[in-house]
XYZ file of C-alpha atoms in Angstrom:
624
model
C 43.251 -43.939 17.629
C 45.325 -45.031 20.910
C 48.973 -45.860 20.708
C 50.304 -47.222 23.913
C 53.910 -47.561 24.937
C 54.838 -50.138 27.556
C 58.347 -49.727 29.099
C 60.334 -52.276 31.311
C 63.225 -51.293 33.411
C 65.849 -53.938 33.700
C 68.841 -52.161 35.768
C 69.454 -49.424 33.636
C 68.054 -51.012 30.629
C 64.640 -49.826 29.344
C 62.876 -52.143 27.148
C 60.046 -50.953 24.736
C 56.893 -52.352 23.277
C 54.361 -50.729 21.115
C 50.650 -51.467 21.021
C 47.774 -50.560 18.767
C 44.487 -52.179 18.907
C 45.616 -55.152 21.163
C 48.791 -55.904 18.828
C 52.491 -55.252 19.100
C 53.374 -52.945 16.124
C 57.031 -52.446 16.822
C 58.798 -50.732 13.881
C 61.042 -53.210 11.813
C 64.634 -52.756 13.002
C 68.055 -52.903 11.134
C 70.354 -55.682 11.867
C 71.950 -55.042 15.441
C 69.064 -52.610 16.496
C 66.968 -53.587 19.329
C 63.935 -51.430 20.897
C 65.712 -50.931 23.907
C 67.616 -47.899 25.586
C 69.868 -47.546 28.206
C 69.736 -44.754 30.708
C 71.637 -44.300 34.172
C 69.839 -43.323 37.246
C 71.778 -40.450 37.753
C 70.875 -39.148 34.344
C 67.654 -39.127 35.441
C 67.943 -37.456 38.535
C 69.952 -34.842 37.209
C 67.297 -34.247 34.776
C 64.691 -34.165 37.327
C 66.767 -31.697 39.662
C 67.132 -29.313 36.813
C 63.732 -29.333 36.334
C 62.922 -28.598 39.784
C 65.063 -25.843 39.730
C 63.221 -24.614 36.502
C 60.208 -24.843 38.528
C 61.631 -23.037 41.089
C 62.779 -20.216 39.280
C 58.990 -20.198 37.567
C 57.744 -19.835 41.283
C 59.709 -16.978 42.186
C 58.829 -14.799 39.353
C 55.140 -15.340 39.744
C 54.900 -12.742 42.048
C 55.447 -10.313 39.527
C 52.133 -8.690 38.441
C 50.766 -10.200 35.274
C 50.161 -6.963 34.131
C 53.784 -5.803 33.773
C 54.439 -6.682 30.311
C 57.472 -4.749 29.592
C 59.512 -6.524 32.687
C 57.920 -10.132 31.851
C 59.291 -9.391 28.170
C 62.916 -8.470 29.562
C 63.156 -11.310 31.737
C 62.190 -13.426 29.215
C 64.671 -11.958 26.692
C 67.495 -12.734 29.270
C 65.817 -16.122 30.783
C 63.636 -18.078 28.690
C 62.446 -20.507 30.573
C 60.274 -22.529 28.154
C 63.380 -22.538 26.135
C 65.459 -24.143 28.872
C 62.573 -26.925 29.479
C 62.915 -27.559 25.623
C 66.312 -27.840 25.866
C 66.631 -30.501 28.614
C 63.665 -32.083 27.089
C 65.150 -33.077 24.032
C 68.079 -34.341 25.729
C 66.387 -37.034 27.713
C 63.816 -37.502 24.676
C 67.242 -38.827 22.648
C 68.547 -40.522 25.343
C 65.472 -42.072 26.655
C 63.971 -43.804 23.875
C 66.093 -45.639 20.880
C 66.455 -44.397 17.545
C 63.768 -46.394 15.894
C 61.079 -45.021 18.381
C 62.348 -41.263 17.918
C 61.490 -41.493 14.824
C 58.093 -43.609 15.143
C 56.713 -41.192 17.712
C 57.540 -37.994 15.411
C 56.129 -39.688 12.476
C 52.902 -41.161 14.314
C 49.415 -40.033 13.212
C 47.683 -41.290 16.569
C 45.659 -38.684 18.754
C 46.751 -40.564 21.849
C 49.820 -41.645 23.475
C 49.706 -44.277 26.498
C 52.496 -45.198 28.447
C 52.835 -47.906 30.806
C 55.745 -47.507 32.480
C 57.876 -49.318 35.365
C 57.230 -48.283 38.662
C 60.870 -47.335 38.477
C 60.050 -44.644 35.847
C 57.170 -43.233 37.718
C 58.673 -39.916 38.292
C 59.621 -39.424 34.690
C 57.313 -36.408 33.189
C 57.181 -37.916 29.520
C 54.783 -35.410 28.683
C 57.326 -32.459 28.508
C 59.812 -34.451 26.520
C 60.516 -32.804 23.177
C 61.413 -34.503 20.269
C 63.180 -31.461 18.168
C 59.957 -30.407 16.698
C 56.973 -30.279 19.702
C 56.899 -31.353 23.356
C 54.931 -34.583 23.395
C 51.941 -33.194 25.251
C 51.443 -30.632 21.781
C 51.266 -33.839 19.795
C 49.507 -35.974 21.374
C 46.343 -36.492 24.153
C 48.742 -38.093 26.656
C 48.277 -40.104 29.913
C 50.683 -42.892 31.737
C 49.997 -45.466 34.200
C 52.335 -47.501 36.392
C 52.800 -51.102 35.141
C 51.197 -53.401 37.723
C 47.841 -51.390 38.097
C 44.858 -53.069 36.851
C 43.846 -50.445 34.118
C 42.163 -53.706 32.436
C 39.302 -52.476 35.040
C 38.953 -49.086 33.160
C 35.475 -47.787 32.721
C 35.103 -45.868 30.010
C 31.737 -45.043 29.946
C 31.021 -41.335 30.344
C 28.144 -40.289 32.931
C 25.110 -38.419 32.135
C 24.876 -37.136 35.503
C 28.197 -36.204 37.545
C 28.569 -36.489 41.389
C 31.116 -34.236 42.367
C 32.952 -33.676 45.942
C 35.241 -30.491 45.971
C 37.532 -30.647 49.179
C 39.004 -27.172 50.342
C 41.831 -26.471 52.915
C 40.581 -29.362 55.281
C 43.834 -28.138 57.049
C 42.403 -24.554 57.866
C 45.971 -23.017 57.062
C 45.618 -22.675 53.405
C 43.673 -19.477 52.400
C 44.073 -19.978 48.569
C 42.941 -23.572 48.369
C 39.446 -22.766 50.497
C 39.264 -19.794 47.894
C 39.874 -22.354 45.222
C 37.438 -24.681 45.953
C 34.794 -21.912 46.473
C 35.656 -20.219 43.260
C 35.200 -23.593 41.314
C 32.196 -24.320 43.135
C 30.904 -20.988 42.134
C 32.144 -21.212 38.582
C 30.664 -24.617 38.081
C 27.217 -23.855 39.534
C 27.012 -20.941 37.182
C 28.347 -22.860 33.922
C 26.585 -26.580 34.222
C 23.001 -27.353 34.425
C 22.044 -28.643 37.522
C 20.544 -31.701 35.432
C 24.051 -32.554 34.785
C 25.797 -32.006 38.211
C 25.233 -32.639 41.981
C 28.157 -30.980 43.954
C 29.098 -31.305 47.633
C 31.621 -28.563 48.692
C 33.379 -29.608 52.224
C 36.010 -27.935 54.071
C 37.836 -27.033 57.233
C 37.569 -28.829 60.800
C 34.165 -30.366 59.277
C 36.115 -32.876 57.445
C 36.896 -35.544 59.760
C 37.842 -39.015 58.589
C 35.042 -40.426 59.002
C 33.218 -37.520 57.059
C 35.439 -38.018 54.456
C 35.067 -41.590 54.193
C 31.616 -41.250 53.992
C 31.617 -38.008 51.072
C 33.850 -39.944 48.963
C 31.522 -42.740 48.034
C 29.121 -42.599 44.803
C 31.513 -39.475 43.814
C 32.306 -39.331 40.123
C 35.105 -36.629 40.567
C 36.687 -35.507 43.721
C 39.051 -32.232 43.830
C 40.982 -31.731 46.337
C 42.601 -28.624 47.115
C 45.018 -28.742 50.603
C 47.983 -30.162 52.203
C 49.631 -33.546 50.791
C 51.026 -35.775 53.099
C 54.672 -37.395 51.947
C 55.706 -40.839 52.786
C 58.333 -43.212 51.716
C 55.466 -45.991 52.134
C 53.042 -45.257 49.227
C 50.174 -46.168 51.128
C 51.247 -43.761 54.225
C 50.903 -41.093 51.413
C 47.468 -38.612 51.846
C 45.869 -35.635 52.629
C 46.249 -33.545 55.682
C 43.435 -32.823 57.593
C 42.896 -30.450 60.748
C 44.626 -31.278 63.795
C 47.697 -32.803 61.907
C 45.050 -35.978 61.266
C 45.914 -37.479 57.745
C 43.521 -39.137 55.622
C 45.983 -42.087 54.131
C 45.778 -43.584 50.355
C 45.235 -47.311 51.614
C 42.066 -45.587 53.620
C 40.747 -44.192 50.485
C 41.557 -47.308 48.780
C 39.455 -49.542 51.224
C 36.612 -47.218 51.537
C 34.920 -48.627 48.343
C 35.300 -45.250 46.634
C 35.768 -45.630 42.780
C 35.883 -42.064 41.345
C 36.343 -41.798 37.613
C 38.439 -38.993 38.196
C 41.081 -37.210 41.285
C 42.206 -33.686 40.598
C 44.596 -32.417 43.226
C 45.947 -28.757 43.220
C 48.220 -29.129 46.241
C 51.367 -28.253 48.365
C 53.365 -30.226 50.537
C 52.612 -30.115 54.178
C 55.212 -28.571 56.787
C 56.378 -32.161 57.863
C 56.998 -33.195 54.324
C 57.986 -29.516 52.868
C 61.738 -30.807 52.337
C 60.530 -32.425 49.032
C 58.959 -29.478 47.799
C 61.097 -28.967 45.162
C 61.667 -32.390 44.211
C 59.327 -33.942 41.246
C 60.419 -37.040 41.594
C 57.785 -37.932 44.239
C 54.728 -36.425 43.014
C 53.436 -39.321 40.231
C 54.386 -42.264 43.005
C 51.956 -39.992 45.127
C 49.373 -40.018 42.293
C 49.595 -43.793 41.826
C 49.102 -44.420 45.403
C 45.401 -43.351 44.925
C 44.677 -45.278 41.821
C 45.895 -48.862 42.187
C 42.507 -50.163 41.768
C 42.757 -49.191 37.878
C 39.504 -47.509 37.657
C 40.444 -43.939 38.627
C 42.360 -41.628 36.373
C 44.412 -38.600 38.648
C 45.488 -35.431 37.453
C 47.883 -33.708 39.584
C 51.054 -31.726 39.242
C 54.550 -32.564 38.601
C 56.065 -30.045 41.122
C 54.101 -27.323 43.258
C 52.333 -24.814 41.973
C 52.216 -21.257 43.594
C 49.005 -20.280 45.353
C 47.520 -17.677 42.563
C 44.972 -16.832 39.990
C 46.485 -18.848 37.223
C 46.182 -22.090 39.137
C 42.458 -21.539 39.235
C 42.473 -20.346 35.670
C 43.654 -23.763 34.597
C 41.821 -25.890 36.404
C 38.345 -23.721 35.455
C 39.520 -24.035 31.889
C 40.059 -27.905 32.340
C 36.531 -28.862 33.993
C 34.936 -26.394 31.096
C 36.367 -28.786 28.404
C 35.357 -31.681 30.604
C 32.047 -30.744 30.670
C 31.513 -30.288 27.227
C 32.460 -33.990 26.953
C 36.054 -34.100 26.116
C 38.004 -36.944 27.077
C 40.677 -36.140 29.830
C 43.664 -36.548 27.367
C 41.812 -33.693 25.149
C 40.817 -31.345 27.896
C 44.462 -31.668 29.508
C 46.065 -30.607 26.223
C 43.506 -27.709 25.702
C 44.007 -26.385 29.232
C 47.852 -26.467 28.704
C 47.298 -24.762 25.211
C 45.276 -21.599 26.855
C 47.872 -21.507 29.806
C 50.735 -20.944 27.561
C 49.357 -18.291 25.223
C 47.331 -16.644 28.159
C 49.603 -16.488 31.380
C 52.688 -14.460 31.611
C 55.789 -15.867 29.484
C 57.954 -17.860 32.243
C 54.723 -19.183 33.539
C 55.213 -22.912 33.599
C 51.541 -23.759 34.463
C 51.032 -25.575 31.250
C 54.072 -27.888 31.912
C 53.422 -28.910 35.656
C 50.580 -30.804 34.943
C 50.335 -34.758 34.454
C 47.396 -37.466 33.869
C 47.808 -40.756 35.829
C 45.102 -42.698 33.564
C 43.620 -43.437 30.219
C 43.620 -40.411 28.113
C 40.769 -41.614 26.129
C 38.594 -41.618 29.298
C 35.819 -39.231 29.275
C 34.363 -38.372 32.489
C 30.919 -36.684 31.122
C 28.731 -37.047 28.438
C 27.948 -34.046 26.538
C 24.728 -32.492 25.320
C 26.564 -32.941 21.582
C 27.090 -36.538 22.007
C 23.753 -37.287 23.966
C 21.375 -35.085 23.725
C 19.469 -34.016 27.246
C 15.924 -34.168 26.419
C 15.278 -32.002 29.571
C 17.473 -28.758 28.901
C 14.838 -27.355 27.111
C 12.279 -28.047 29.825
C 12.130 -25.242 32.861
C 11.926 -27.420 36.177
C 8.641 -25.934 37.669
C 9.253 -26.863 41.323
C 12.952 -25.217 40.830
C 11.530 -21.830 40.155
C 8.725 -21.733 42.695
C 11.326 -23.304 45.392
C 14.608 -21.360 44.812
C 14.400 -18.384 42.628
C 14.059 -14.902 43.882
C 11.083 -14.368 45.603
C 9.380 -11.714 43.506
C 9.925 -13.818 40.383
C 8.731 -17.005 41.873
C 5.386 -15.485 43.545
C 4.770 -14.229 39.956
C 5.502 -17.545 38.112
C 3.578 -19.685 40.937
C 0.643 -17.148 40.150
C 1.097 -17.939 36.259
C 1.366 -21.820 37.332
C -2.133 -22.041 39.663
C -3.780 -20.401 36.579
C -3.938 -23.863 35.290
C -4.130 -25.743 38.492
C -7.017 -24.200 39.249
C -8.640 -24.575 35.998
C -8.948 -28.550 36.745
C -11.662 -27.412 39.182
C -12.974 -24.554 37.440
C -13.302 -23.313 33.674
C -9.582 -22.422 31.831
C -8.316 -19.229 32.568
C -9.115 -16.813 29.379
C -6.030 -16.019 26.744
C -6.259 -12.509 28.261
C -5.800 -13.706 31.920
C -2.813 -16.015 30.798
C -1.215 -12.835 28.745
C -1.808 -10.614 31.676
C -0.083 -13.158 34.262
C 2.851 -13.814 31.699
C 3.380 -9.745 31.642
C 3.548 -9.986 35.396
C 5.861 -12.487 35.326
C 8.003 -10.445 32.610
C 8.020 -7.355 35.019
C 8.551 -8.869 38.052
C 11.659 -10.539 36.201
C 12.695 -7.466 34.612
C 12.135 -5.332 37.942
C 14.484 -7.791 40.043
C 16.945 -7.932 37.292
C 17.279 -4.567 36.858
C 17.671 -4.009 40.691
C 20.532 -6.132 40.585
C 22.289 -4.570 38.058
C 22.016 -1.097 39.609
C 23.390 -2.317 42.700
C 26.202 -3.931 40.718
C 26.463 -0.518 39.064
C 26.960 1.554 42.226
C 29.961 -0.600 43.839
C 31.760 0.377 40.658
C 31.418 4.356 41.490
C 30.846 5.472 38.246
C 30.178 9.299 38.094
C 26.807 9.194 36.198
C 23.593 7.955 38.363
C 21.399 5.468 36.886
C 17.781 5.846 38.639
C 15.223 3.019 38.643
C 12.303 3.902 36.881
C 9.950 1.535 38.282
C 7.249 1.002 37.449
C 7.838 1.524 33.930
C 9.261 -1.557 32.263
C 10.565 -0.393 29.238
C 12.542 2.220 31.233
C 14.155 -0.241 33.573
C 15.129 -2.217 30.656
C 16.786 0.726 29.058
C 18.519 1.397 32.466
C 19.543 -2.187 32.968
C 21.444 -2.279 29.583
C 22.620 1.305 30.387
C 24.383 0.067 33.387
C 25.373 -3.149 31.780
C 26.766 -1.097 28.951
C 28.808 0.785 31.338
C 30.164 -2.229 33.694
C 31.186 -4.062 30.430
C 33.166 -1.249 28.874
C 35.724 -1.282 32.121
C 35.818 -4.860 31.505
C 34.420 -5.540 35.157
C 32.496 -8.871 36.171
C 29.138 -8.379 38.107
C 28.588 -10.603 41.024
C 26.514 -12.822 39.830
C 28.710 -14.903 37.330
C 26.980 -15.000 33.939
C 24.824 -12.242 34.331
C 26.103 -9.871 31.815
C 26.640 -12.515 29.230
C 22.830 -14.189 29.993
C 21.231 -10.823 30.000
C 22.723 -9.490 26.390
C 21.612 -12.708 24.333
C 18.143 -11.907 25.576
C 18.079 -8.247 25.267
C 16.273 -8.314 21.853
C 13.468 -10.809 23.325
C 13.054 -8.661 26.424
C 12.390 -5.555 24.006
C 10.047 -7.702 22.232
C 7.768 -8.752 25.318
C 7.796 -4.851 26.432
C 6.521 -3.909 23.347
C 4.081 -6.514 23.352
C 3.092 -5.672 26.688
C 2.623 -1.707 25.627
C 0.591 -2.515 22.436
C -1.580 -4.529 25.028
C -2.269 -2.295 27.509
C -3.300 0.487 24.602
C -5.369 -1.779 23.116
C -3.148 -1.920 19.608
C -3.202 -5.675 19.586
C -5.619 -7.628 17.432
C -7.666 -9.970 20.063
C -7.251 -12.296 17.226
C -3.394 -12.433 17.885
C -3.931 -12.820 21.787
C -2.752 -16.492 21.521
C 0.206 -16.572 19.449
C 1.403 -13.608 21.866
C 0.872 -16.226 24.650
C 2.932 -18.547 23.147
C 5.653 -16.501 22.115
C 6.227 -14.695 25.500
C 5.822 -17.584 27.273
C 8.583 -19.293 25.308
C 10.949 -16.297 25.752
C 10.330 -15.914 29.559
C 10.745 -19.408 29.928
C 14.247 -19.590 27.853
C 15.389 -16.344 30.051
C 14.499 -18.382 33.450
C 16.044 -21.464 32.191
C 19.367 -19.324 31.254
C 19.255 -17.183 34.477
C 19.090 -20.411 36.841
C 22.668 -19.472 38.068
C 21.086 -17.067 40.348
C 19.569 -19.315 42.730
C 22.817 -20.169 43.945
C 23.432 -16.803 45.099
C 21.512 -15.612 48.460
C 18.446 -13.355 48.144
C 18.070 -12.141 52.141
C 16.271 -9.539 54.677
C 18.724 -8.805 57.246
C 17.214 -9.544 60.276
C 20.062 -9.086 62.480
C 23.960 -8.663 62.271
C 25.547 -12.204 61.825
C 25.419 -15.210 59.602
C 21.568 -16.658 60.131
C 19.339 -14.486 57.739
C 15.746 -14.731 56.413
C 16.007 -16.330 52.840
C 13.618 -15.064 50.285
C 14.558 -17.704 47.697
C 11.077 -19.252 46.470
C 7.677 -18.363 47.403
C 6.415 -16.871 50.574
C 5.848 -20.628 52.454
C 9.339 -21.710 52.019
C 11.022 -18.395 53.235
C 13.390 -19.464 56.415
C 16.285 -18.097 58.592
C 19.544 -19.654 57.073
C 23.079 -19.957 57.827
C 24.743 -17.955 54.869
C 28.416 -19.310 55.083
C 29.902 -22.043 52.902
C 30.939 -25.358 54.705
C 34.571 -24.139 54.296
C 33.913 -20.826 56.309
C 33.370 -21.994 59.353
C 35.484 -20.113 61.604
C 35.657 -17.184 64.057
C 37.433 -15.150 61.508
C 34.594 -15.372 59.089
C 31.933 -14.965 61.463
C 33.693 -11.797 62.892
C 33.620 -10.765 58.989
C 30.043 -11.392 58.325
C 28.820 -9.685 61.724
C 30.598 -6.332 60.637
C 29.081 -6.415 56.998
C 25.895 -7.049 58.077
C 25.638 -4.891 60.938
C 24.576 -1.571 58.599
C 22.488 -3.793 56.909
C 19.854 -4.591 59.029
C 15.897 -3.949 57.887
C 17.441 -4.340 54.233
C 17.147 -6.651 51.179
C 20.419 -7.835 49.898
C 21.867 -10.109 47.508
C 24.921 -12.264 48.428
C 27.606 -13.814 46.941
C 28.527 -16.842 49.291
C 32.012 -17.471 47.881
C 33.015 -13.776 47.904
C 30.928 -12.754 50.818
C 29.926 -9.672 48.944
C 26.795 -8.052 49.889
C 24.672 -6.025 47.508
C 22.557 -3.418 49.004
C 19.173 -3.572 47.230
C 17.440 -1.486 49.311
C 17.186 1.801 47.344
C 14.699 -0.240 44.684
C 13.054 -2.531 47.170
C 11.504 -3.134 50.744
C 9.719 -5.494 52.846
C 7.533 -3.820 55.517
C 6.436 -6.226 58.389
C 3.196 -6.442 59.498
C 2.150 -6.732 63.305
C 0.854 -10.143 62.431
C 4.185 -11.499 62.110
C 3.841 -11.301 58.392
C 5.164 -9.269 55.805
C 4.793 -7.625 52.364
C 7.447 -6.985 49.911
C 7.370 -4.415 47.220
C 9.717 -2.732 44.368
C 10.223 1.098 45.239
C 11.294 3.890 42.701
C 14.355 5.429 43.191
C 15.884 8.717 42.052
C 19.181 7.626 41.475
C 22.279 5.016 42.302
């Protein structure tokens, strides 16, 4: 249920009205009571100044290592920023809301609370006011709007397919912003089905005004990580691009773009940094981008430091969004996560604001609308974008059926053998990848690659994964460890079926049943390792940033630029040149976000032929 509170301000007097289901539901007042409060601007200014001071202290404490629990506990004992935030939040709650409304808010049973504020109150972070028992964000899924925005145009219908634009460090001087964009791109690539999201990542000098005006069209979500430019004139607020150019809010509004959400993790530009500690203008900045009413905006009440918790908060928020939660729900859950998992005086959870309807859902989750294509493997994607050994074996399996249109249908044994070959090639590649990950952690025990024994390869794979999990490390490919453990039992079953088939202990009459079972388990595995196609599988032909891609079947292999759009600078080119210089002639698995190469040459090899073609083969290794 949505509860809306409309707040008008005349001079220093605030006038309140409560709307629920389109009707005024103001509480019954006693004689001489009014649903009004008087609060002077200087008190609001003092509150915002104190809020800025607390935020500055929190930023300075963020330099402490997250693992130094003893130091954090000592600081928390003598400097409890959460307690200070609660104290000033409760003071302003009592001053801002009239007594009848205070009681009404404390006892309200509504899930959603939506403030419609006079523009003079835009800077007030109502979500972190405290009613004596809890912060308002703890009680409600909360959002706010500035009166005068056309909120009646709000589109509350979630999308089944999201077009998302990530803009990272367009001014080319914020390393953390570039990393945020790349890591968010990697995270969503690994955790959201490509059938449900279409992402574009841009950054650096490639983000010109014309390019940006074209890129923002038809986007449902725009995520911006970079410098903000502040102006006293709301329309002149904007995003700082390279060469000191500014993409103004007025240009955004005239572009025709109508995203459902803008998410802004930003800091002020050098020319505006005198406002860095001033929380008063951040909401004003947000409102400049959403006057059309269709767009919700998530930003911060003050500048956040460039560090890992900010990214964790952001990815946690998007995880909730792509599970179908509303903006209000996702933001509240992300606040709770940050407060429970970040350091004691970390105020990331208090930093964010939502300008827009908290009931807005951006994405329609599978739970609310089943995706009938989710359990169907996309044949062309596997053929074109999976690592070559897997794509080749899969293509050969599919060709059995395309050839059968002209000839007789393939026998059950032929199909089963093709499935076992696909299984073997998939296991060999995944084992190579896991063992290459294993080597970078410098474990004392060597694990060899027992090609071509599939059963032993599975043993080596999970032996290595167990060691990696034991030290709580993360493989280069996000989700690889978790996905393989989910499929461990089924992989073992297929290996057992294959062994029995080879030694003739499978009954011929059961072969058709095994075809169905093996195909089902393999397709499930291939669907779940879909994230692997967002990484690179290359043959390094020469030092540099263009290499021979081995994704897809052979006819699709080509020389490709291995850098993301955000990495196009001389420093990165030099870094890639150095990293590839000793890898020439080798197969590698490559993370474009982390710019990490895994050397796969101990497990696989490409032999060039005199006619310009090449042969791929796995090779047995003695140790990692």
